[in-house]
């Protein structure tokens, strides 16, 4: 008989290796993309915001059906296809200059991302509980370590040309597709019904919907951190320092967050949201104009990222039945992605209005973070935490909670 522990270790090793390759390529290319679009191609802030937001829109809109498809098919095959699509997207990104070409690259990148995240995280969510927590910590720490090295790699290659940065990213994603193919004996969990049935099951889980609503702004808040700093006029060197500090702090927080079930506590999500809100308030106050201020902003964003990522994953892994993790992740990502798309467009437009518009955008982001943090009230959050076990045992339509926050309460944003 095969050793299940050995299979779990092999799965973690391969998924972490995949994460190292794709994250190195992603951060090398994406950290300097805004500078490339602004300086090399001469695009306006609004068009830059459109390209970036379109990638988010495609990725997170497709997450709704794709997450369920990963459950119904095979996460390994989905992961291979995801890596190949993103490799093509990065290759195109470095070789085109027209808006239509950039939009095509954004669509490829978004489609690949929609497949990759439920595929990789479904593999980790299927592990034993302790191995899952440690595996996800290694997965995210690897991403943050690559986020430290990636911008520096991109900056070195940028001296030759952004085309080489993008081509290197494409090669690393192609290597990740090969690594995925090494997972040949991943146990499958049978599912009942098809894609529509899976999505309907998730949408009837009211505890899950509450969590999806409360955590919906996290994607917008983490995505815009790497956008507003270069849009505010930071040069490539400052952007690299910002990204590296953010990644190092996030990687340092991950082991603490993974230990003793901290990631599933409501206070972890709330603290991450408040750190993100504080970072945007510092930016609105002009902190990015001073090196010490920019580093302080990076530290706060690093704390936010290091808390929010494991909080979302571990809670989803506990809420979702084993055969439906991809579906639950897809539904939650769909709503979060819609907010990230709308917010990204709004931020790009506001930055075109000059300093006053930029301050308005940053203040709005801070207020969104604070509103979401206020929604994770200890009383309500503790009740959700106490009922997670029932949800993970297959309860698909739990009773509504007293005092739960509605989705509309969290979506209202000051303009």
mmCIF file of C-alpha atoms in Angstrom, residues 15 17-30 55 59 76 78-93 108-120 139 143 146 150 153 162 165-181:
data_model
loop_
_atom_site.group_PDB
_atom_site.id
_atom_site.type_symbol
_atom_site.label_atom_id
_atom_site.label_comp_id
_atom_site.label_asym_id
_atom_site.label_seq_id
_atom_site.Cartn_x
_atom_site.Cartn_y
_atom_site.Cartn_z
ATOM 1 C CA UNK A 15 2.889 22.716 -5.958
ATOM 2 C CA UNK A 17 7.952 24.349 -7.003
ATOM 3 C CA UNK A 18 5.221 25.466 -9.404
ATOM 4 C CA UNK A 19 4.546 28.475 -7.204
ATOM 5 C CA UNK A 20 8.241 29.395 -7.187
ATOM 6 C CA UNK A 21 8.428 29.364 -10.990
ATOM 7 C CA UNK A 22 5.210 31.198 -11.736
ATOM 8 C CA UNK A 23 5.640 33.792 -8.990
ATOM 9 C CA UNK A 24 9.170 34.651 -10.079
ATOM 10 C CA UNK A 25 7.929 35.212 -13.617
ATOM 11 C CA UNK A 26 4.776 37.015 -12.584
ATOM 12 C CA UNK A 27 6.436 39.526 -10.269
ATOM 13 C CA UNK A 28 9.337 40.138 -12.639
ATOM 14 C CA UNK A 29 6.898 41.163 -15.372
ATOM 15 C CA UNK A 30 3.961 42.688 -13.500
ATOM 16 C CA UNK A 55 -7.181 41.013 -16.806
ATOM 17 C CA UNK A 59 -9.855 36.078 -14.532
ATOM 18 C CA UNK A 76 -3.515 18.740 -12.733
ATOM 19 C CA UNK A 78 -6.320 22.435 -15.467
ATOM 20 C CA UNK A 79 -3.001 23.597 -13.987
ATOM 21 C CA UNK A 80 -1.036 22.616 -17.100
ATOM 22 C CA UNK A 81 -3.477 24.456 -19.362
ATOM 23 C CA UNK A 82 -3.403 27.494 -17.065
ATOM 24 C CA UNK A 83 0.383 27.742 -17.208
ATOM 25 C CA UNK A 84 0.469 27.426 -20.996
ATOM 26 C CA UNK A 85 -2.161 30.151 -21.411
ATOM 27 C CA UNK A 86 -0.292 32.510 -19.127
ATOM 28 C CA UNK A 87 2.991 31.764 -20.892
ATOM 29 C CA UNK A 88 1.340 32.818 -24.157
ATOM 30 C CA UNK A 89 -0.095 35.916 -22.485
ATOM 31 C CA UNK A 90 3.266 37.103 -21.163
ATOM 32 C CA UNK A 91 4.968 36.422 -24.505
ATOM 33 C CA UNK A 92 2.336 38.580 -26.206
ATOM 34 C CA UNK A 93 2.554 41.271 -23.540
ATOM 35 C CA UNK A 108 -4.925 35.280 -22.035
ATOM 36 C CA UNK A 109 -3.443 36.195 -18.659
ATOM 37 C CA UNK A 110 -6.893 36.397 -17.092
ATOM 38 C CA UNK A 111 -8.026 33.057 -18.507
ATOM 39 C CA UNK A 112 -4.858 31.350 -17.308
ATOM 40 C CA UNK A 113 -5.253 32.866 -13.859
ATOM 41 C CA UNK A 114 -8.868 31.701 -13.639
ATOM 42 C CA UNK A 115 -7.676 28.126 -14.153
ATOM 43 C CA UNK A 116 -4.475 28.245 -12.125
ATOM 44 C CA UNK A 117 -5.638 29.328 -8.685
ATOM 45 C CA UNK A 118 -8.478 26.798 -8.186
ATOM 46 C CA UNK A 119 -6.250 24.059 -9.633
ATOM 47 C CA UNK A 120 -3.263 24.711 -7.352
ATOM 48 C CA UNK A 139 3.036 27.899 -0.880
ATOM 49 C CA UNK A 143 5.301 33.300 -3.542
ATOM 50 C CA UNK A 146 9.769 35.081 -5.375
ATOM 51 C CA UNK A 150 11.131 38.839 -9.097
ATOM 52 C CA UNK A 153 15.171 40.176 -11.800
ATOM 53 C CA UNK A 162 10.710 44.884 -21.330
ATOM 54 C CA UNK A 165 11.282 40.557 -18.987
ATOM 55 C CA UNK A 166 8.045 39.284 -20.507
ATOM 56 C CA UNK A 167 9.796 36.482 -22.423
ATOM 57 C CA UNK A 168 11.502 35.308 -19.212
ATOM 58 C CA UNK A 169 8.134 35.263 -17.451
ATOM 59 C CA UNK A 170 6.664 33.212 -20.300
ATOM 60 C CA UNK A 171 9.505 30.689 -20.023
ATOM 61 C CA UNK A 172 9.001 30.298 -16.276
ATOM 62 C CA UNK A 173 5.275 29.669 -16.712
ATOM 63 C CA UNK A 174 6.072 27.055 -19.371
ATOM 64 C CA UNK A 175 8.403 25.344 -16.856
ATOM 65 C CA UNK A 176 5.548 25.346 -14.346
ATOM 66 C CA UNK A 177 3.363 23.471 -16.856
ATOM 67 C CA UNK A 178 5.987 20.720 -16.948
ATOM 68 C CA UNK A 179 6.154 20.608 -13.143
ATOM 69 C CA UNK A 180 2.385 20.149 -12.955
ATOM 70 C CA UNK A 181 2.710 17.091 -15.193
#
